[in-house]
PDB file of C-alpha atoms in Angstrom:
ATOM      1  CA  UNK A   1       0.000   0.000   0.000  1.00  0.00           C
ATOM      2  CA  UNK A   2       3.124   2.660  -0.713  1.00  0.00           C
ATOM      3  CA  UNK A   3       1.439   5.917  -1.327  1.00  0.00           C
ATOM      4  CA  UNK A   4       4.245   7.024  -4.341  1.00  0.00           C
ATOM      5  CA  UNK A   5       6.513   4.076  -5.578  1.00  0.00           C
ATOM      6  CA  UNK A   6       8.859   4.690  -8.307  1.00  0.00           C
ATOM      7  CA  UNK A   7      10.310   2.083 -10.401  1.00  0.00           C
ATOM      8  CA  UNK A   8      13.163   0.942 -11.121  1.00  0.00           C
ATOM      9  CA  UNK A   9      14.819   2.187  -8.013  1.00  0.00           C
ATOM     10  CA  UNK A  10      17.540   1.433  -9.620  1.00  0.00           C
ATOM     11  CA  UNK A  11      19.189   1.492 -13.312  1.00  0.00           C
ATOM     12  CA  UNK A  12      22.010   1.409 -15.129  1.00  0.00           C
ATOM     13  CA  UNK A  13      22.062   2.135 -18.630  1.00  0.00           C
ATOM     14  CA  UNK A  14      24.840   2.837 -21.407  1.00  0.00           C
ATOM     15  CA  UNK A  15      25.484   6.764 -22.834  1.00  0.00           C
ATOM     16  CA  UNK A  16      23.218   7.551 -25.515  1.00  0.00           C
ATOM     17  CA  UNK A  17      20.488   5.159 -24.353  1.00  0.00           C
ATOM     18  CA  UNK A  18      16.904   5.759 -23.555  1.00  0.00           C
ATOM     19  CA  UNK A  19      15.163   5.105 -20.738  1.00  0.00           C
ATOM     20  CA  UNK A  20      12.140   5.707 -18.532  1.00  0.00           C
ATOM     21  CA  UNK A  21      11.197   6.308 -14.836  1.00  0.00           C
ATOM     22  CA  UNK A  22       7.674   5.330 -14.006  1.00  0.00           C
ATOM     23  CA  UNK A  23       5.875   6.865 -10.750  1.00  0.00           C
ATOM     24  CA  UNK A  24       2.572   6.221  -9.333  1.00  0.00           C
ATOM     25  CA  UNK A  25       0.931   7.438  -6.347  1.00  0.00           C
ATOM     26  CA  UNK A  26      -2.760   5.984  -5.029  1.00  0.00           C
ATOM     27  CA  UNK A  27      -3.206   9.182  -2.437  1.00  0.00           C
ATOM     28  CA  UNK A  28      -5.697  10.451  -4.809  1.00  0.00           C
ATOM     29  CA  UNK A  29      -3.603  13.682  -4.893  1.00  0.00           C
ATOM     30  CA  UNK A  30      -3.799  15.864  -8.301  1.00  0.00           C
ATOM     31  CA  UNK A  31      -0.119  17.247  -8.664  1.00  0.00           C
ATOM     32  CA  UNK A  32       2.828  15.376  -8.997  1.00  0.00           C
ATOM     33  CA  UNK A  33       6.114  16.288  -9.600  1.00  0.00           C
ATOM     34  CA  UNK A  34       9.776  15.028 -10.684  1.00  0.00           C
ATOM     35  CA  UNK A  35      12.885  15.785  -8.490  1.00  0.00           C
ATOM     36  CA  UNK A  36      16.714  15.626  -9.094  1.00  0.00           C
ATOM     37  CA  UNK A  37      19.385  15.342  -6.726  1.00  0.00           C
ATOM     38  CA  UNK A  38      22.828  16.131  -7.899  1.00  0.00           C
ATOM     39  CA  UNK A  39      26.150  15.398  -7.176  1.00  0.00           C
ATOM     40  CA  UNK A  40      26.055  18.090  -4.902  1.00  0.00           C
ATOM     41  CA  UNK A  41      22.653  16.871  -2.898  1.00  0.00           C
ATOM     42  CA  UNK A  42      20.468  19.596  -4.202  1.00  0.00           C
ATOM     43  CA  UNK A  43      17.085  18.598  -4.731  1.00  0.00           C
ATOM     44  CA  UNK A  44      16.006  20.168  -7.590  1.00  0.00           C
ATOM     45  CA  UNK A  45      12.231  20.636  -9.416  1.00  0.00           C
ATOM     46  CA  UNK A  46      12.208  18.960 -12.790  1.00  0.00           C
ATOM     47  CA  UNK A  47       8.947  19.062 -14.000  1.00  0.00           C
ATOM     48  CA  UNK A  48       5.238  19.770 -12.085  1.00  0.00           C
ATOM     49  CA  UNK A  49       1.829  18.401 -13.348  1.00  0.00           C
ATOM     50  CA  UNK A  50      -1.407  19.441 -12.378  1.00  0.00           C
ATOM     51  CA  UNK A  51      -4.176  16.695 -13.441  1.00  0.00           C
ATOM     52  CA  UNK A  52      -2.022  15.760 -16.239  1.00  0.00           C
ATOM     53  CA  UNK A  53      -1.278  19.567 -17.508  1.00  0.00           C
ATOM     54  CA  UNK A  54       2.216  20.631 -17.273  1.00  0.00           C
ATOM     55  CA  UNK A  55       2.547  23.837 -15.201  1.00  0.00           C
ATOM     56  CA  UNK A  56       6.261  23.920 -13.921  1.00  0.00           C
ATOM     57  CA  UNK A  57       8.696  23.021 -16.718  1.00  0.00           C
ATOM     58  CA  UNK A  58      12.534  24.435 -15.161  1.00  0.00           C
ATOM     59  CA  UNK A  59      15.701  24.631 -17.220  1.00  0.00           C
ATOM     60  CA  UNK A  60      15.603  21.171 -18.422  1.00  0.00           C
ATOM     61  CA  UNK A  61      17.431  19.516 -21.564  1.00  0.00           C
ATOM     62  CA  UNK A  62      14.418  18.348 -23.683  1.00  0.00           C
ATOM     63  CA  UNK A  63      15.899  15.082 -23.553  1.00  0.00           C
ATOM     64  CA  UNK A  64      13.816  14.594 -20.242  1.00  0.00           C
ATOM     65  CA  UNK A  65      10.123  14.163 -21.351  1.00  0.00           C
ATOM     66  CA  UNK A  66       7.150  13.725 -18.944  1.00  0.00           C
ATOM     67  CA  UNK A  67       4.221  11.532 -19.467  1.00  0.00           C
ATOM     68  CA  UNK A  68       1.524  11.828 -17.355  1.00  0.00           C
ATOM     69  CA  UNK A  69      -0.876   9.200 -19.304  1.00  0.00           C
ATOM     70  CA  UNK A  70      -3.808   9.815 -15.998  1.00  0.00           C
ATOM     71  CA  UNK A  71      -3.466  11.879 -12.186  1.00  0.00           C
ATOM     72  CA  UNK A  72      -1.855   9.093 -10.861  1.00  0.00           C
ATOM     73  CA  UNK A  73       1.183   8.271 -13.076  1.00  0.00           C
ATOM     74  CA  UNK A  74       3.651  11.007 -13.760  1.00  0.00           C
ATOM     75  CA  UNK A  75       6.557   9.176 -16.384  1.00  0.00           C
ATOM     76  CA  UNK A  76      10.171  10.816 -16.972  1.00  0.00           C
ATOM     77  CA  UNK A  77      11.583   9.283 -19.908  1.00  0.00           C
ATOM     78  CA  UNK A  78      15.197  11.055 -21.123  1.00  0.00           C
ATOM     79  CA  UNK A  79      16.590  10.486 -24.538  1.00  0.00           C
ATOM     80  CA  UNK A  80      20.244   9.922 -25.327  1.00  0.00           C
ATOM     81  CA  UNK A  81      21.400   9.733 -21.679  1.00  0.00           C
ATOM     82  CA  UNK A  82      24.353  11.763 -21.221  1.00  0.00           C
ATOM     83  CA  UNK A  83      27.056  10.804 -17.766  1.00  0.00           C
ATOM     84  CA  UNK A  84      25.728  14.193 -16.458  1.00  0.00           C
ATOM     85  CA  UNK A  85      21.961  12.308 -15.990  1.00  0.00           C
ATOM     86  CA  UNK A  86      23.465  10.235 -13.094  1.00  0.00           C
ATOM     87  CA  UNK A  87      21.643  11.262 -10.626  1.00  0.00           C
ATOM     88  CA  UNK A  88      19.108  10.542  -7.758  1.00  0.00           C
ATOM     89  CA  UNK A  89      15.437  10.790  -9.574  1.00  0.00           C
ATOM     90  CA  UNK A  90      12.499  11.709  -6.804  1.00  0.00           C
ATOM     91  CA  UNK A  91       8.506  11.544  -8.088  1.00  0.00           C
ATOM     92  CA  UNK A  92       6.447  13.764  -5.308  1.00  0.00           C
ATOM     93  CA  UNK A  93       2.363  14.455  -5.319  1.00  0.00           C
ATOM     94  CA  UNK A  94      -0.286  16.551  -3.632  1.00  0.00           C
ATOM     95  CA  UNK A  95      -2.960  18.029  -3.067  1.00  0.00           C
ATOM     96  CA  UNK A  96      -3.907  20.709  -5.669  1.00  0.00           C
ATOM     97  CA  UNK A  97      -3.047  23.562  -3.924  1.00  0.00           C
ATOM     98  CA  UNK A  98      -1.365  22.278  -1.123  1.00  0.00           C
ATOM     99  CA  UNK A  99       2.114  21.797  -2.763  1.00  0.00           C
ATOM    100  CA  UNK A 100       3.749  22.885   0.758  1.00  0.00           C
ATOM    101  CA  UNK A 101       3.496  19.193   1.768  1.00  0.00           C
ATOM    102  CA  UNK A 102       4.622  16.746  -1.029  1.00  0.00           C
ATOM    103  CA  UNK A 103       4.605  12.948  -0.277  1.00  0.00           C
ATOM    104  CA  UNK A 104       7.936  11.453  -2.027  1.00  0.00           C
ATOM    105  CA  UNK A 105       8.620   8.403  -3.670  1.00  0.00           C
ATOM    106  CA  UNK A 106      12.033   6.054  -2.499  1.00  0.00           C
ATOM    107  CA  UNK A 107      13.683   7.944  -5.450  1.00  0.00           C
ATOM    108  CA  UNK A 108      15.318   5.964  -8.591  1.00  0.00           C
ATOM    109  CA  UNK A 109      19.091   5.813  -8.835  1.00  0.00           C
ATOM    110  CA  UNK A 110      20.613   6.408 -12.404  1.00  0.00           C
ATOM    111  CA  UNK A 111      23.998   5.362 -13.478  1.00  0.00           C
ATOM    112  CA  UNK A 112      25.086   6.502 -16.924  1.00  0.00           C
ATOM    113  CA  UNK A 113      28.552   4.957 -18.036  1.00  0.00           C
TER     114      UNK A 113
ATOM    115  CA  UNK B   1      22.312  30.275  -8.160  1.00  0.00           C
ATOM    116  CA  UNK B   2      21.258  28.273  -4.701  1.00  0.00           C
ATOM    117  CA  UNK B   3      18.786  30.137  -3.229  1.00  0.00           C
ATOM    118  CA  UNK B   4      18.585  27.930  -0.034  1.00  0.00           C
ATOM    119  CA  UNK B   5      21.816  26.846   2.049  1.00  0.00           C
ATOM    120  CA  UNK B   6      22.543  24.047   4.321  1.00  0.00           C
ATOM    121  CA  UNK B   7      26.436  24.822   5.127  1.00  0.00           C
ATOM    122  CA  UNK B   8      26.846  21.926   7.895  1.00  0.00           C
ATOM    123  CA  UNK B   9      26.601  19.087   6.154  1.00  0.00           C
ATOM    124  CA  UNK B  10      26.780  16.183   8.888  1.00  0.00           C
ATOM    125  CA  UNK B  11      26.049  16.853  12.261  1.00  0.00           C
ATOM    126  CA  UNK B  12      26.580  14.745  15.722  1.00  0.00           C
ATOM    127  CA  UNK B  13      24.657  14.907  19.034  1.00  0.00           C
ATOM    128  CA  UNK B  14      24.185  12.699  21.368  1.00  0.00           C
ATOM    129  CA  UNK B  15      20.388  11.269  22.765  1.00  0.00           C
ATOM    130  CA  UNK B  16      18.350  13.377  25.177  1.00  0.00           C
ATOM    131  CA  UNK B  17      20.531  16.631  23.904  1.00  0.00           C
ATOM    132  CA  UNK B  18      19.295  19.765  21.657  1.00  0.00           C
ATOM    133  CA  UNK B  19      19.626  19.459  18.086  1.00  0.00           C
ATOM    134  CA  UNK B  20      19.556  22.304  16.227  1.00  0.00           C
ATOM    135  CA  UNK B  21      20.059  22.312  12.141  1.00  0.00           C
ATOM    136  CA  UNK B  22      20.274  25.441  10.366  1.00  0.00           C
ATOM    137  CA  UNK B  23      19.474  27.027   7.037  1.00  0.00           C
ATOM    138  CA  UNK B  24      20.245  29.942   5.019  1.00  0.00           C
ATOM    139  CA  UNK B  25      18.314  31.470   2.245  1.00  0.00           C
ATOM    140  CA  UNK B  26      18.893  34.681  -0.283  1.00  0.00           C
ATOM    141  CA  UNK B  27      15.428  35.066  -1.946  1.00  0.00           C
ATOM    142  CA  UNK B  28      12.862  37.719  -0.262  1.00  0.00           C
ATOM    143  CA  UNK B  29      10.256  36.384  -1.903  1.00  0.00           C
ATOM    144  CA  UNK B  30      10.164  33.314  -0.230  1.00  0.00           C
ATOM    145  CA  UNK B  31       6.797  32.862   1.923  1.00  0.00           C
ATOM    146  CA  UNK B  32       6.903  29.543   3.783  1.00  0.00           C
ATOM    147  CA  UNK B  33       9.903  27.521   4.783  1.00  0.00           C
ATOM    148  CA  UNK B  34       9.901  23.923   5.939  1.00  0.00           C
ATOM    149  CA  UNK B  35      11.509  21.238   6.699  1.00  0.00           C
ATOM    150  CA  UNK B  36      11.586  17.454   5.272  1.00  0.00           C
ATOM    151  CA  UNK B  37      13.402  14.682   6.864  1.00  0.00           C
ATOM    152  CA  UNK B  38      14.832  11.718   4.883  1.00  0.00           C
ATOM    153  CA  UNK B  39      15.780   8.306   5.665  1.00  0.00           C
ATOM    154  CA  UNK B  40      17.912   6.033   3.859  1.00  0.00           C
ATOM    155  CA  UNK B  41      16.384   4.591   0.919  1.00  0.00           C
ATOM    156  CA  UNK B  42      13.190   6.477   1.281  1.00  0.00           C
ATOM    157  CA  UNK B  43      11.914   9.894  -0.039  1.00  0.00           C
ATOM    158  CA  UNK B  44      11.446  12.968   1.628  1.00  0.00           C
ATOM    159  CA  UNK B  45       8.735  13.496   4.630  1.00  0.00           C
ATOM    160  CA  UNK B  46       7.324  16.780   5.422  1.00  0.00           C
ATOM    161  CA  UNK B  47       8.003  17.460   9.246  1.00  0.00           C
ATOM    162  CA  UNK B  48       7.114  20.982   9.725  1.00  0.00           C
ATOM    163  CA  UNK B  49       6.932  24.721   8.538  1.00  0.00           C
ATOM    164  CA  UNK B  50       6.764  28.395   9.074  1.00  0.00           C
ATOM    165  CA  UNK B  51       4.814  31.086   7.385  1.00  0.00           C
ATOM    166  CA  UNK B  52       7.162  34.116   6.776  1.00  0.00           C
ATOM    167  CA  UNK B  53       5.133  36.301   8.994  1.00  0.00           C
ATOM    168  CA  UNK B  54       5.842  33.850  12.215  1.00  0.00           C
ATOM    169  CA  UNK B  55       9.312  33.711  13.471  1.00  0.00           C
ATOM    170  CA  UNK B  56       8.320  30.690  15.305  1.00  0.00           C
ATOM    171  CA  UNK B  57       6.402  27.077  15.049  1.00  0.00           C
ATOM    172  CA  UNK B  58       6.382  24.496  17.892  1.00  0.00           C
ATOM    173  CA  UNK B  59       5.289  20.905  16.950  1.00  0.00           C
ATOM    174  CA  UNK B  60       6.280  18.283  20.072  1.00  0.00           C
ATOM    175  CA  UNK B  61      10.049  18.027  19.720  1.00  0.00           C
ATOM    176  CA  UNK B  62      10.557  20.023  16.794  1.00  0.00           C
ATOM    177  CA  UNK B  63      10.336  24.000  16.943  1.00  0.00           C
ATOM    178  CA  UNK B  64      11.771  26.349  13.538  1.00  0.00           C
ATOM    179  CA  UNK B  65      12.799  29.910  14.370  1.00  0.00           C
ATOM    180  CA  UNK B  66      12.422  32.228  11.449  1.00  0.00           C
ATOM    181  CA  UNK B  67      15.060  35.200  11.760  1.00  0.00           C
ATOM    182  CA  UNK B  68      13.960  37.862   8.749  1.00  0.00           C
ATOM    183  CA  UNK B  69      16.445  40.008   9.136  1.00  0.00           C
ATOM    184  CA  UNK B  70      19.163  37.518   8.630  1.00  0.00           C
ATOM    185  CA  UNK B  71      17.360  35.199   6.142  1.00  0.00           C
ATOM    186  CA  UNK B  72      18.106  32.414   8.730  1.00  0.00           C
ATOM    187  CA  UNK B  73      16.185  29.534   9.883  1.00  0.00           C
ATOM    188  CA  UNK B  74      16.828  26.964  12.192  1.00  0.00           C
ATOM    189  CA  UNK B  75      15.359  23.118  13.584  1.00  0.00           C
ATOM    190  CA  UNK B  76      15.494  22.617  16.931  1.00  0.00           C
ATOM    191  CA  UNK B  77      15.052  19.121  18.632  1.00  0.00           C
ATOM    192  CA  UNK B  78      14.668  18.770  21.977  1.00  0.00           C
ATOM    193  CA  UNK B  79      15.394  16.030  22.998  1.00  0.00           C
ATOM    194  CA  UNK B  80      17.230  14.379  20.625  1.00  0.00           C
ATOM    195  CA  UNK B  81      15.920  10.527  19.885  1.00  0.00           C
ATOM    196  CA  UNK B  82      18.250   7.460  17.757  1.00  0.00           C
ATOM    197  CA  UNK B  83      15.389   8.062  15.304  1.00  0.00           C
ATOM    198  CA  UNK B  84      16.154  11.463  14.634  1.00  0.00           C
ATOM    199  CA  UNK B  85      18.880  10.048  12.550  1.00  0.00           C
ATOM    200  CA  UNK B  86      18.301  11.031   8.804  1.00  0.00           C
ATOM    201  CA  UNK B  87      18.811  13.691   6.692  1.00  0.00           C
ATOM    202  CA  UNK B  88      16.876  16.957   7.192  1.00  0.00           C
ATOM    203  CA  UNK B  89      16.192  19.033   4.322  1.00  0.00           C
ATOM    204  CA  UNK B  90      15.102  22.695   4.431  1.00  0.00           C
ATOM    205  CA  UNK B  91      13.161  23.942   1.636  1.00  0.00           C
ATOM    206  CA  UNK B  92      11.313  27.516   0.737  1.00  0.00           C
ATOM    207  CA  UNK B  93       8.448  27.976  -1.476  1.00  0.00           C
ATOM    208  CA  UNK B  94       9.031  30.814  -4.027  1.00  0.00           C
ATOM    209  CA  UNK B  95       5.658  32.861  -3.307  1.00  0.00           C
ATOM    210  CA  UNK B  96       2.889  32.808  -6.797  1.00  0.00           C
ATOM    211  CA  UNK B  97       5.052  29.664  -8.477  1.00  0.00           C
ATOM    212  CA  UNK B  98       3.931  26.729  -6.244  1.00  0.00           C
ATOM    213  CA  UNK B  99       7.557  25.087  -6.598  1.00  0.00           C
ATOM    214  CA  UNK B 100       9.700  24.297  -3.284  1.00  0.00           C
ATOM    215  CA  UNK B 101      13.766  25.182  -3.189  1.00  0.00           C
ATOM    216  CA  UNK B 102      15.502  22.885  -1.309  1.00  0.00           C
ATOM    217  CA  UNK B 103      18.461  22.798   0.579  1.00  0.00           C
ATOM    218  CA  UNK B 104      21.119  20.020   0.251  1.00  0.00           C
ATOM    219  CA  UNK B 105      20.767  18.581   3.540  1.00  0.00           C
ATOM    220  CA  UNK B 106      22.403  18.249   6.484  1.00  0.00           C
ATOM    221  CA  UNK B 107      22.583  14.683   7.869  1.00  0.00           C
ATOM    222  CA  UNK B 108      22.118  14.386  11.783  1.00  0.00           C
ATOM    223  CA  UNK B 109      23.319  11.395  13.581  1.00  0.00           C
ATOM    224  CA  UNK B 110      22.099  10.882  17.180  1.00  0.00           C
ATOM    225  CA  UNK B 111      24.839   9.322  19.533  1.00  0.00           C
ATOM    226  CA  UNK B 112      23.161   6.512  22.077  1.00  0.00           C
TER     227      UNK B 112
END
């Protein structure tokens, strides 16, 4: 009964591949989000959907693409993964409106070599 | 450009003592800070937060002082517990764009 999973948790993958993080959350919320952590630990906002419309989009190569195929999946896929990728992936949801408190997934590890 | 700050990034104390974790932040426009805590090999958890007109929220052990002026905040947690271990994350949300700045965490161990 895990209220966000994220799968793989883990996943290593080749330069230049493609590959995709899936997230799902049952909490019924109606925003999710995608998270990076760098080298440095910063967690950093990706992407933000609101009942499947994109409303935050940051600085992102569009190599990353979000799916969010219903309110309770929210997909990253990235194109032609580059070594810079590796990186700590976090999916988050909540309420509409109540983006203050954000329920996290385990977070997916990615390895590019 | 990081807008929030987390310059300790390991801290020890030992059980039944204070803990207190700080943070450091550049943007004015910030209107609510918080806090998440994070164990290993799970996400995030929101513990607690602080509108920017308070400069101070009590929940059980944990209190956050808001200092303005200084564009400081700080956890305290009184006492300290072995499941305080984790990694605390302080975070700001950027008022009118409904997206949280985090810090990079400071990672508190609690001594038995």
């Amino acid at each position: 009964d895990t209220a966000v999973s994220q799968t793989p948790k883990y996943l290593v993958t080749q330069m230049g591949n493609d590959k995709s993080i899936k997230c799902e959350q049952n909490l019924g919320h109606d925003t999710m989000y995608w998270y990076k952590q760098d080298s440095k630990k910063f967690l950093k906002i990706m992407f933000s959907y609101n009942n499947k419309e994109l409303i935050i989009n940051e600085t992102v190569p569009n190599r990353f693409s979000p799916k969010s195929p219903d309110k309770a999946h929210l997909n990253l896929h990235i194109n032609s993964l580059e070594l810079g990728d590796s990186a700590v992936y976090f999916c988050a949801s909540s309420l509409r409106g109540g983006h203050l408190e954000q329920f996290f997934g385990p977070g997916t590890r990615l390895t590019v070599l | 450009d990081q807008q929030v700050k987390q310059n300790s990034p390991s801290l020890s104390v030992q059980e039944g003592r204070i803990s207190i974790l700080n943070c450091d932040y550049t943007n004015s426009m910030f209107d609510y800070f918080l806090w998440y805590k994070k164990y290993p090999a799970e996400g995030p958890t929101f513990l607690i937060s602080i509108s920017s007109i308070k400069d101070k929220n009590e929940d059980g052990r944990f209190t956050v002082f808001l200092n303005k002026s200084a564009k400081h905040l700080s956890l305290h947690i009184v006492p300290s517990q072995p499941g305080d271990s984790a990694v605390y994350f302080c975070a700001a949300n950027l008022q009118g764009a409904q997206k949280l700045v985090f810090g990079q965490g400071t990672r508190l161990t609690i001594n038995p």
